[in-house]
Amino acid sequence: MLKFNEQKQIDDIQGALDLRPEVEKIIDSVWEKGFDNIYYLGIGGTYASAMQAVTYINGKSNLPAYVQHAAEYYTTGNKRLTKDSIVILSSVTGTTQEVVKAVDEIKTVGATLIGFIDTEHSPLAEKCDHVITYPAPGTEQIKFFMVADRLMKNNGEFDDYEDYYQELDAHLAKGLVEAEKQADAFGLAFAEKHRHDAMHYFIGAGNQWGAVYSYAMCYWEEQSWLRSKSIHAAEFLHGTLEIVDETTPVTLFLGEDEQRPLAERVKNLLPRICGNYTFIDSKDYAVEGISEKYRGRVLSFLLMHCVTQRIDAHVEKLNCHPLEIRRYYRQFDY
Amino acid sequence: MLKFNEQKQIDDIQGALDLRPEVEKIIDSVWEKGFDNIYYLGIGGTYASAMQAVTYINGKSNLPAYVQHAAEYYTTGNKRLTKDSIVILSSVTGTTQEVVKAVDEIKTVGATLIGFIDTEHSPLAEKCDHVITYPAPGTEQIKFFMVADRLMKNNGEFDDYEDYYQELDAHLAKGLVEAEKQADAFGLAFAEKHRHDAMHYFIGAGNQWGAVYSYAMCYWEEQSWLRSKSIHAAEFLHGTLEIVDETTPVTLFLGEDEQRPLAERVKNLLPRICGNYTFIDSKDYAVEGISEKYRGRVLSFLLMHCVTQRIDAHVEKLNCHPLEIRRYYRQFDY
């Protein structure tokens, strides 16, 4: 299978799950100290992951958890981000300039910074109060959700915490590679059909909203140089639907969290107004050993990522376009 | 001038400003009672206005003000929206189904609902605790910002409140119609050039982000049936920029609030990578009688709206496409 190293992917996921004792130690220590607000800080792809984590928490918890956009922070500011706040961030390079700038200001405020920074000794790794370094692609959500889960457990909102992670530890890694194998034929067919689309619309809700936001922007636009637009399922019905006709390429991600009904509403509408739609439903991917009641947590997003990874691999090959290259980003100053 | 009734537009704006004693009375009464959090509730266009109001407050205030998406509310929920919360909303018809559903749930929680509902005796007008009915297009932001301003004044964060509104009362309405006249030739030229674009990108930051979000979705997509994508200026640099080339139609809105530097960064980049860009800068529209220091508040957004209104009027005529018609919205059930 193209661009698929089964053992490495299993090891990557298992390794991310193995970070849990370290995450728990950090979260328990900040919990002990007390805090006012929790901020997931990000920009671009990490902003999308932040939206996923906060939507996840909001659906289950009373915790004051918010998304903080890095560039909005150092321009607009946020007076409710204080010395008693917790700020969680993630970065592959540890050098994302807007995040560095935001973190520098947050340090003067004195909030506690918890960073999943994949490059040791990078600026962001040096600046955070607590750093976990684990450079494995596709594990950012596991890390962010692990923090969320521990916070909710400590807040008395996740009684099944141990049972849940026992299932993930035992079955998640294997389940995801199996899902990727299952998705490969679909990924190829989708890539063949849509790799020259002039524009492609991606729709999602709940933690799939962050997924489509990131998929359209960080994968199709940034990596594949394909034009795409993401739109929240609930918002799609308040404007964007009007430009859809028979030929418009539209893909709907259906997840399994509280907002699934919003995606299902779009699912009901699309076949009446469009002849070029695709539904990707995480429910179509069984994962042995993971209870039904846990699927709406991080799993439904990770399954979606398995599917899109297969699309991307085939688009890269068919379009003769290496996903690593950038026209502009980090190519010159602006 | 096409679709331009100067006296009516002046009266509309003046009438919105004249709502202030009523707004002050409501806000002072809820202030007196006390509250925990403030939510601007919306979906589609009103969600965009909510984002504008909250960004505005965040830049100047310590108030706990948040955006609450209506459909996310009745699916994901929000345990921090309580009986002590204030919820502010706006609706033209008073029947937007997702907002009605959210408001019904909020009523069971017991939060105080303040509604700018333009249709008397409509479901939303009946459900809100405080209702202001003033059906004049283009005044939603004035209403939302008026609430924000009174809250900030009561919170000791707006010493110039009386002075500011004195200036608006005396000069805003006239200033806006003058700006529309100034923008008309540009609006025609822009419409002629872009009315058949296969896709148009709109970029903005600060309270212009809600403006571009709404302009792309509620005006181009919904009313003009033209394809468009909005992207926050800071996010544009983390993905979307890679699909821009010489011919890509890109329009950048530049406002005058704290996030202007984020838009300026895109302004510096665009001419190097694109040959089909437009800058619309609220600074180009002088408004007599309004102090420089107040322009970044509601004015810079309203000026942008004057400009886009000229574009829309010309697109409507040139494209022979009445802005009122909808393909799907409220045409059948879904």
XYZ file of C-alpha atoms in Angstrom:
668
model
C 0.000 0.000 0.000
C 1.281 3.426 -1.001
C 3.059 5.490 1.681
C 2.020 3.114 4.437
C 4.393 1.709 7.016
C 2.122 -0.365 9.192
C 4.562 -1.073 12.010
C 5.732 2.545 12.210
C 2.164 3.828 12.361
C 1.316 1.354 15.110
C 4.439 2.363 17.024
C 3.659 6.077 16.590
C 0.147 5.754 18.019
C 1.215 3.404 20.789
C 4.035 5.787 21.676
C 1.607 8.710 21.877
C -0.629 6.728 24.221
C 2.451 5.833 26.266
C 2.935 9.538 27.007
C -0.046 9.338 29.320
C 1.792 8.970 32.667
C 3.822 12.051 31.750
C 0.691 13.998 30.753
C -1.101 12.927 33.913
C 1.788 14.051 36.081
C 1.804 17.501 34.493
C -1.978 17.926 34.551
C -2.268 16.667 38.118
C 0.383 19.149 39.232
C -1.345 22.135 37.596
C -4.676 20.850 38.904
C -3.246 20.766 42.422
C -2.061 24.360 42.044
C -5.479 25.517 40.787
C -6.297 27.628 37.731
C -8.897 30.030 36.375
C -9.150 29.251 32.673
C -7.786 26.723 30.186
C -6.664 27.863 26.738
C -5.696 25.752 23.776
C -3.417 28.066 21.785
C -2.867 27.614 18.064
C -2.657 28.923 14.531
C -3.416 27.133 11.252
C -3.398 23.390 11.853
C -2.901 23.708 15.599
C -5.792 26.191 15.761
C -7.942 23.507 14.140
C -6.780 20.947 16.712
C -7.516 23.462 19.466
C -11.079 23.869 18.154
C -11.497 20.089 18.214
C -10.282 19.776 21.803
C -12.446 22.632 23.069
C -15.588 21.391 21.282
C -14.869 18.004 22.844
C -14.589 19.472 26.336
C -17.658 21.700 25.929
C -19.786 18.681 25.090
C -18.947 16.898 28.311
C -17.643 19.289 30.888
C -18.116 22.388 32.954
C -14.425 23.320 32.635
C -13.670 26.864 31.411
C -11.834 25.753 28.270
C -11.381 28.077 25.326
C -9.581 28.354 22.011
C -7.013 31.149 21.821
C -5.751 32.060 18.372
C -2.045 32.923 18.628
C -2.041 35.961 16.325
C -5.264 37.284 17.836
C -3.611 37.042 21.216
C -0.708 39.371 20.500
C -2.925 41.851 18.647
C -6.348 41.892 20.332
C -5.165 40.449 23.631
C -7.183 38.520 26.185
C -7.474 40.007 29.650
C -8.988 36.783 30.956
C -5.821 34.874 30.213
C -4.027 35.495 33.508
C -1.138 34.246 35.606
C -3.517 31.574 36.887
C -4.437 30.264 33.435
C -3.262 27.074 31.764
C -2.176 27.324 28.125
C -1.748 24.188 26.020
C 0.009 24.263 22.670
C 1.612 22.042 20.071
C 4.272 22.617 17.429
C 6.328 20.397 15.142
C 9.227 22.791 14.571
C 8.946 24.784 17.792
C 9.502 27.945 15.747
C 6.059 29.002 14.393
C 6.560 32.746 14.577
C 3.072 33.823 15.635
C 3.031 31.219 18.397
C 6.480 32.263 19.601
C 5.268 35.866 19.740
C 2.098 34.917 21.630
C 4.029 32.726 24.051
C 6.492 35.537 24.752
C 3.578 37.749 25.794
C 1.928 34.975 27.782
C 5.183 34.511 29.690
C 5.074 38.127 30.800
C 1.532 37.466 32.087
C 2.754 34.368 33.875
C 0.283 31.667 32.770
C 1.419 28.049 32.885
C 2.492 26.831 29.440
C 2.212 23.160 28.554
C 3.787 22.384 25.183
C 3.839 19.351 22.958
C 6.890 20.539 21.096
C 8.366 18.032 18.674
C 11.780 19.655 18.330
C 14.001 19.677 21.390
C 15.842 22.890 22.270
C 13.613 24.873 19.857
C 12.369 28.313 20.940
C 8.954 26.999 22.003
C 10.476 24.043 23.840
C 12.666 26.448 25.783
C 9.785 28.773 26.651
C 7.160 26.322 27.921
C 6.928 25.408 31.607
C 6.167 21.792 30.819
C 7.335 20.203 27.588
C 6.605 16.834 26.069
C 8.623 15.980 22.980
C 7.220 13.213 20.832
C 7.646 13.828 17.104
C 5.176 11.476 15.470
C 2.831 12.790 12.753
C -0.883 12.449 13.349
C -0.696 12.324 17.140
C -1.511 15.950 17.997
C -5.176 15.218 18.705
C -4.318 12.252 20.920
C -2.082 14.568 22.956
C -4.629 17.407 23.169
C -7.479 15.028 24.018
C -5.339 13.262 26.628
C -4.919 16.593 28.406
C -8.667 17.207 28.121
C -9.497 13.755 29.436
C -7.252 14.097 32.468
C -8.703 17.516 33.249
C -12.233 16.135 32.996
C -11.329 13.123 35.105
C -9.915 15.396 37.804
C -13.078 17.487 37.530
C -15.199 14.414 38.272
C -16.596 14.269 34.756
C -14.999 11.110 33.392
C -15.601 8.098 35.615
C -14.684 5.666 32.837
C -11.282 7.275 32.284
C -9.210 4.200 33.174
C -11.461 1.834 31.282
C -11.432 4.134 28.247
C -7.648 4.345 28.086
C -7.325 0.622 28.680
C -9.310 0.116 25.495
C -7.283 2.694 23.559
C -3.989 1.257 24.784
C -5.020 -2.221 23.717
C -6.849 -1.564 20.469
C -6.431 1.928 19.010
C -3.147 1.562 17.120
C -4.122 -1.687 15.434
C -7.640 -0.410 14.743
C -6.339 2.638 12.917
C -4.033 0.769 10.550
C -6.856 -1.647 9.794
C -9.094 1.332 9.002
C -6.439 2.684 6.659
C -6.306 -0.593 4.808
C -10.085 -0.611 4.557
C -10.047 2.975 3.228
C -7.367 2.579 0.579
C -9.566 1.617 -2.357
C -11.919 4.463 -1.541
C -8.959 6.847 -1.212
C -7.725 5.913 -4.680
C -11.158 6.249 -6.282
C -11.724 9.610 -4.593
C -8.291 10.867 -5.634
C -8.841 9.785 -9.230
C -12.185 11.522 -9.367
C -11.328 14.768 -7.588
C -7.619 15.432 -8.087
C -8.254 18.124 -10.685
C -11.285 19.756 -9.046
C -11.255 23.530 -9.538
C -12.758 23.793 -6.036
C -13.790 21.219 -3.477
C -16.116 21.827 -0.525
C -15.594 19.997 2.764
C -18.327 20.051 5.403
C -18.295 18.818 8.998
C -19.562 19.456 12.533
C -18.395 18.770 16.077
C -14.806 17.578 16.259
C -15.077 16.956 12.506
C -15.317 20.722 12.015
C -11.698 21.173 13.070
C -10.962 18.169 10.881
C -12.459 19.659 7.702
C -11.026 23.090 8.493
C -7.568 21.615 8.715
C -8.047 19.156 5.865
C -9.139 21.832 3.396
C -6.441 24.297 4.442
C -3.405 22.317 5.626
C -3.734 19.366 3.262
C -5.551 20.354 0.065
C -4.430 23.970 -0.118
C -1.049 23.884 1.581
C 0.247 20.440 0.688
C -1.578 19.447 -2.502
C -2.062 22.981 -3.859
C -5.691 22.161 -4.573
C -8.426 24.702 -4.001
C -10.902 23.867 -1.298
C -13.224 25.455 1.199
C -14.288 24.141 4.579
C -17.627 25.033 6.070
C -19.321 24.007 9.308
C -22.368 21.839 8.620
C -24.658 24.246 10.488
C -23.242 27.241 8.638
C -23.426 25.521 5.244
C -27.211 25.787 5.510
C -26.981 29.562 6.008
C -25.409 30.691 2.764
C -22.981 28.317 1.105
C -25.709 25.877 0.048
C -26.924 28.375 -2.543
C -23.866 27.867 -4.801
C -24.226 24.089 -4.901
C -25.563 22.514 -8.069
C -25.340 19.157 -9.824
C -21.619 19.345 -10.561
C -20.261 20.967 -7.369
C -17.789 18.647 -5.599
C -18.879 18.434 -1.962
C -17.605 16.061 0.700
C -19.303 15.673 4.059
C -17.453 14.232 7.051
C -19.792 12.485 9.491
C -18.424 11.863 12.973
C -19.930 10.360 16.073
C -20.050 13.127 18.655
C -22.924 15.319 19.852
C -23.008 17.363 16.642
C -23.596 14.399 14.332
C -27.238 15.493 13.815
C -25.963 18.719 12.217
C -23.976 16.725 9.660
C -26.912 14.365 9.113
C -29.100 17.294 8.173
C -26.677 18.146 5.374
C -26.562 14.460 4.424
C -30.307 14.509 3.918
C -30.207 17.642 1.803
C -27.207 17.049 -0.475
C -28.599 14.294 -2.726
C -31.502 16.584 -3.631
C -29.329 19.463 -4.822
C -25.989 17.936 -5.849
C -24.824 15.113 -8.086
C -21.184 15.168 -7.055
C -21.192 14.588 -3.316
C -19.305 12.145 -1.094
C -20.065 11.100 2.468
C -17.209 9.909 4.654
C -18.675 8.420 7.796
C -16.473 7.252 10.650
C -19.253 4.783 11.549
C -18.288 2.762 8.471
C -15.004 1.890 10.153
C -15.399 -0.720 12.879
C -12.616 -0.821 15.440
C -12.411 -4.029 17.386
C -12.141 -3.648 21.131
C -13.330 -0.034 21.383
C -16.772 0.324 22.957
C -19.499 2.107 21.051
C -19.831 4.733 23.817
C -16.211 5.830 23.343
C -16.233 6.229 19.564
C -17.350 9.864 19.612
C -14.271 10.909 21.595
C -10.938 11.014 19.777
C -11.606 7.880 17.689
C -14.076 9.247 15.149
C -11.644 12.028 14.267
C -8.679 9.637 14.000
C -10.644 7.349 11.702
C -11.423 10.287 9.437
C -7.722 11.076 9.374
C -7.013 7.481 8.283
C -9.337 7.958 5.335
C -7.975 11.337 4.280
C -4.427 10.006 4.569
C -5.267 7.472 1.882
C -6.712 10.207 -0.356
C -3.610 12.354 0.096
C -1.200 9.536 -0.690
C -2.943 8.850 -3.993
C -3.353 12.523 -4.908
C 0.367 13.030 -4.334
C 1.280 10.244 -6.713
C -1.342 10.898 -9.391
C -0.779 14.668 -9.419
C 3.015 14.292 -9.364
C 3.090 16.827 -6.554
C 5.275 16.109 -3.497
C 3.306 17.080 -0.386
C 6.396 18.567 1.266
C 6.968 21.456 -1.098
C 5.699 24.976 -0.461
C 5.404 27.827 -2.900
C 5.627 30.564 -0.295
C 5.515 29.435 3.350
C 8.932 29.879 4.948
C 10.414 30.474 1.476
C 11.014 34.185 2.024
C 10.085 36.896 4.511
C 6.701 38.575 4.549
C -26.996 56.176 -7.805
C -28.230 52.613 -8.093
C -30.279 51.204 -5.186
C -29.475 54.160 -2.981
C -32.046 56.095 -1.004
C -29.967 58.653 0.836
C -32.630 59.938 3.179
C -33.851 56.469 4.104
C -30.321 55.299 4.873
C -29.709 58.350 7.040
C -32.990 57.760 8.851
C -32.203 54.069 9.343
C -28.842 54.744 10.964
C -30.136 57.652 13.026
C -33.028 55.521 14.182
C -30.657 52.752 15.258
C -28.623 55.233 17.283
C -31.855 56.537 18.785
C -32.433 53.104 20.308
C -29.672 53.864 22.788
C -31.792 54.959 25.775
C -33.775 51.740 25.417
C -30.584 49.660 25.164
C -29.067 51.454 28.149
C -32.130 50.813 30.249
C -32.055 47.092 29.503
C -28.306 46.734 29.993
C -28.313 48.781 33.200
C -31.072 46.617 34.611
C -29.240 43.347 33.867
C -26.022 44.932 35.136
C -27.770 45.795 38.380
C -28.940 42.204 38.753
C -25.435 40.839 38.084
C -24.366 38.091 35.675
C -21.688 35.461 35.166
C -21.100 35.374 31.403
C -22.211 37.251 28.295
C -23.036 35.340 25.125
C -23.732 36.682 21.677
C -25.844 33.958 20.082
C -26.036 33.525 16.322
C -25.945 31.425 13.183
C -24.866 32.419 9.671
C -24.906 36.206 9.377
C -25.755 36.762 13.042
C -22.927 34.398 14.028
C -20.598 36.674 12.022
C -21.953 39.742 13.824
C -21.496 37.936 17.136
C -17.840 37.287 16.272
C -17.388 40.973 15.510
C -18.910 42.099 18.797
C -16.897 39.638 20.874
C -13.603 40.454 19.144
C -14.402 44.109 19.801
C -15.009 43.481 23.509
C -11.939 41.253 23.888
C -9.710 44.009 22.583
C -10.841 46.487 25.198
C -12.375 44.736 28.140
C -12.112 42.201 30.895
C -15.769 41.196 30.469
C -16.458 37.466 30.038
C -18.006 37.790 26.574
C -18.227 34.845 24.221
C -19.723 33.805 20.908
C -22.285 31.018 21.155
C -23.244 29.312 17.905
C -26.958 28.485 18.034
C -26.782 25.007 16.493
C -23.721 24.089 18.544
C -25.667 25.088 21.622
C -28.527 22.638 21.224
C -26.179 19.812 20.191
C -22.918 20.197 22.124
C -24.370 22.348 24.894
C -22.560 24.837 27.081
C -22.609 24.197 30.814
C -21.176 27.646 31.457
C -24.236 29.312 30.020
C -26.327 29.441 33.200
C -29.383 31.100 34.692
C -27.094 34.028 35.523
C -25.871 34.512 31.956
C -26.861 37.214 29.502
C -27.625 36.123 25.945
C -27.843 38.680 23.147
C -29.297 37.824 19.753
C -30.635 39.364 16.586
C -33.057 38.168 13.924
C -34.880 39.768 11.018
C -37.726 37.272 10.753
C -37.744 36.092 14.354
C -38.151 32.531 13.067
C -34.620 31.222 12.292
C -35.186 27.631 13.287
C -31.811 26.854 14.882
C -31.989 30.034 16.956
C -35.537 29.264 18.067
C -34.371 25.799 19.141
C -31.375 27.198 21.030
C -33.491 29.871 22.693
C -36.024 27.275 23.814
C -33.237 25.383 25.587
C -31.752 28.562 27.013
C -35.154 29.404 28.469
C -35.182 26.144 30.402
C -31.759 27.132 31.792
C -33.109 30.548 32.697
C -30.527 32.944 31.224
C -31.645 36.488 30.418
C -32.396 36.848 26.699
C -31.996 40.225 25.009
C -33.237 40.181 21.436
C -33.074 42.626 18.562
C -35.975 40.995 16.752
C -37.178 42.852 13.697
C -40.584 41.174 13.438
C -43.068 41.825 16.207
C -45.000 38.881 17.644
C -42.602 36.428 15.961
C -41.485 33.337 17.924
C -38.165 34.904 18.944
C -39.820 38.194 19.905
C -42.197 36.268 22.163
C -39.432 34.244 23.802
C -36.910 36.963 24.692
C -37.000 38.697 28.081
C -36.136 42.051 26.544
C -36.992 42.839 22.946
C -36.097 45.757 20.739
C -37.816 45.867 17.379
C -36.191 48.057 14.786
C -36.302 46.607 11.280
C -33.662 48.545 9.370
C -31.101 46.656 7.256
C -27.440 47.151 8.089
C -27.978 48.161 11.716
C -27.269 44.835 13.450
C -23.674 45.758 14.293
C -24.695 49.141 15.682
C -27.130 47.337 17.988
C -24.635 44.646 19.065
C -21.861 47.195 19.605
C -24.195 49.491 21.536
C -24.808 46.658 23.990
C -21.056 46.021 24.184
C -20.313 49.700 24.739
C -22.809 50.050 27.567
C -21.481 46.912 29.229
C -17.923 48.245 28.969
C -18.986 51.639 30.254
C -20.649 50.037 33.270
C -17.494 47.964 33.754
C -15.413 51.148 33.967
C -13.699 50.520 30.654
C -15.148 53.248 28.450
C -14.721 56.707 29.967
C -15.359 58.399 26.626
C -18.722 56.685 26.173
C -20.837 59.869 26.154
C -18.397 61.748 23.961
C -18.187 58.819 21.542
C -21.943 58.547 21.110
C -22.284 62.289 20.791
C -20.021 62.078 17.765
C -21.895 59.097 16.317
C -25.264 60.735 16.879
C -24.117 63.880 15.125
C -22.004 62.514 12.284
C -22.330 58.788 11.644
C -25.435 58.666 9.439
C -24.290 61.442 7.127
C -20.731 60.092 7.081
C -21.901 56.688 5.901
C -23.969 57.941 2.980
C -21.049 60.152 1.916
C -18.785 57.090 2.032
C -21.231 55.194 -0.151
C -21.181 57.953 -2.711
C -17.396 57.960 -2.636
C -17.343 54.156 -3.088
C -19.764 53.895 -5.972
C -17.306 54.176 -8.866
C -15.051 51.629 -7.202
C -18.048 49.365 -6.614
C -18.970 49.445 -10.280
C -15.406 48.777 -11.459
C -15.017 45.923 -8.988
C -18.367 44.412 -10.008
C -17.484 44.639 -13.704
C -14.159 42.933 -13.134
C -15.215 40.183 -10.730
C -18.860 39.393 -11.392
C -18.017 36.175 -13.237
C -15.176 34.995 -11.010
C -15.179 31.232 -10.610
C -14.017 31.809 -7.037
C -13.182 34.896 -5.051
C -11.141 35.005 -1.850
C -11.936 37.535 0.878
C -9.449 38.126 3.692
C -9.780 40.153 6.884
C -8.839 40.368 10.567
C -10.314 41.854 13.740
C -13.889 43.009 13.323
C -13.284 42.750 9.563
C -13.030 38.970 9.975
C -16.736 38.735 10.786
C -17.237 41.158 7.903
C -15.485 38.990 5.300
C -17.012 35.822 6.736
C -20.464 37.263 6.309
C -19.715 39.009 3.014
C -18.428 35.837 1.331
C -21.238 33.666 2.686
C -24.343 35.821 3.107
C -23.787 38.147 0.173
C -21.698 36.460 -2.542
C -22.821 32.896 -1.973
C -26.345 33.339 -0.662
C -27.528 36.477 -2.446
C -25.414 36.731 -5.591
C -24.845 32.959 -6.051
C -21.159 33.642 -6.620
C -18.503 31.326 -5.225
C -16.293 32.796 -2.582
C -14.204 31.850 0.409
C -13.434 33.913 3.478
C -10.251 33.422 5.417
C -8.853 35.193 8.462
C -5.717 37.183 7.573
C -3.632 35.285 10.138
C -4.913 31.936 8.919
C -4.411 32.828 5.251
C -0.663 32.673 5.891
C -0.975 29.113 7.225
C -2.260 27.252 4.208
C -4.510 29.147 1.842
C -1.680 31.302 0.499
C -0.253 28.285 -1.342
C -3.099 28.221 -3.911
C -2.700 31.887 -4.835
C -1.082 32.706 -8.147
C -1.111 35.557 -10.650
C -4.743 35.153 -11.634
C -6.395 34.313 -8.298
C -8.990 36.948 -7.334
C -8.225 38.013 -3.768
C -9.712 40.924 -1.851
C -8.307 42.085 1.468
C -10.407 44.164 3.883
C -8.283 46.453 6.036
C -9.931 47.858 9.147
C -8.702 50.045 11.939
C -8.830 47.944 15.092
C -6.102 46.115 17.005
C -5.747 43.405 14.379
C -4.940 45.754 11.497
C -1.268 44.595 11.574
C -2.424 41.080 10.661
C -4.162 42.425 7.554
C -1.163 44.609 6.736
C 1.071 41.573 6.694
C -1.106 40.082 3.958
C -1.094 43.442 2.176
C 2.679 43.307 2.031
C 2.730 39.776 0.694
C -0.048 39.804 -1.907
C 1.570 41.964 -4.606
C 4.530 39.572 -4.702
C 2.431 36.452 -5.383
C -0.788 37.670 -7.005
C -1.714 39.893 -9.950
C -5.430 40.035 -9.257
C -5.765 41.462 -5.771
C -7.814 44.332 -4.345
C -7.360 46.186 -1.075
C -10.383 47.814 0.526
C -9.194 50.008 3.359
C -11.633 51.784 5.661
C -8.921 54.422 6.191
C -9.590 55.653 2.662
C -13.007 56.869 3.798
C -12.826 60.017 5.872
C -15.825 60.702 8.090
C -16.183 64.271 9.213
C -16.753 64.757 12.898
C -15.645 61.318 14.093
C -12.363 61.350 15.999
C -9.497 59.208 14.808
C -9.439 57.299 18.110
C -13.006 56.080 17.598
C -12.653 54.823 14.027
C -11.569 51.304 15.024
C -14.817 50.733 16.902
C -17.980 50.165 14.870
C -17.111 52.738 12.182
C -14.428 50.844 10.268
C -16.814 47.933 9.834
C -19.718 50.151 8.767
C -17.519 51.873 6.194
C -16.585 48.496 4.725
C -20.261 47.678 4.524
C -20.847 50.916 2.585
C -18.272 49.793 0.036
C -19.566 46.254 -0.327
C -23.116 47.549 -0.657
C -22.006 49.421 -3.783
C -20.413 46.261 -5.195
C -23.558 44.242 -4.538
C -25.854 46.789 -6.162
C -23.825 46.705 -9.371
C -23.370 42.915 -9.368
C -27.121 42.520 -9.017
C -27.791 44.651 -12.053
C -24.951 43.432 -14.261
C -25.538 39.748 -13.476
C -29.314 40.099 -13.832
C -29.679 38.277 -10.539
C -32.115 39.667 -7.934
C -30.447 39.446 -4.538
C -33.670 38.343 -2.850
C -34.064 34.985 -4.535
C -32.901 31.719 -2.991
C -32.425 28.388 -4.675
C -32.901 26.328 -1.539
C -33.114 28.279 1.736
C -36.649 28.169 3.079
C -37.819 26.776 -0.282
C -38.491 23.272 1.053
C -37.826 21.235 4.186
C -34.486 19.623 4.900
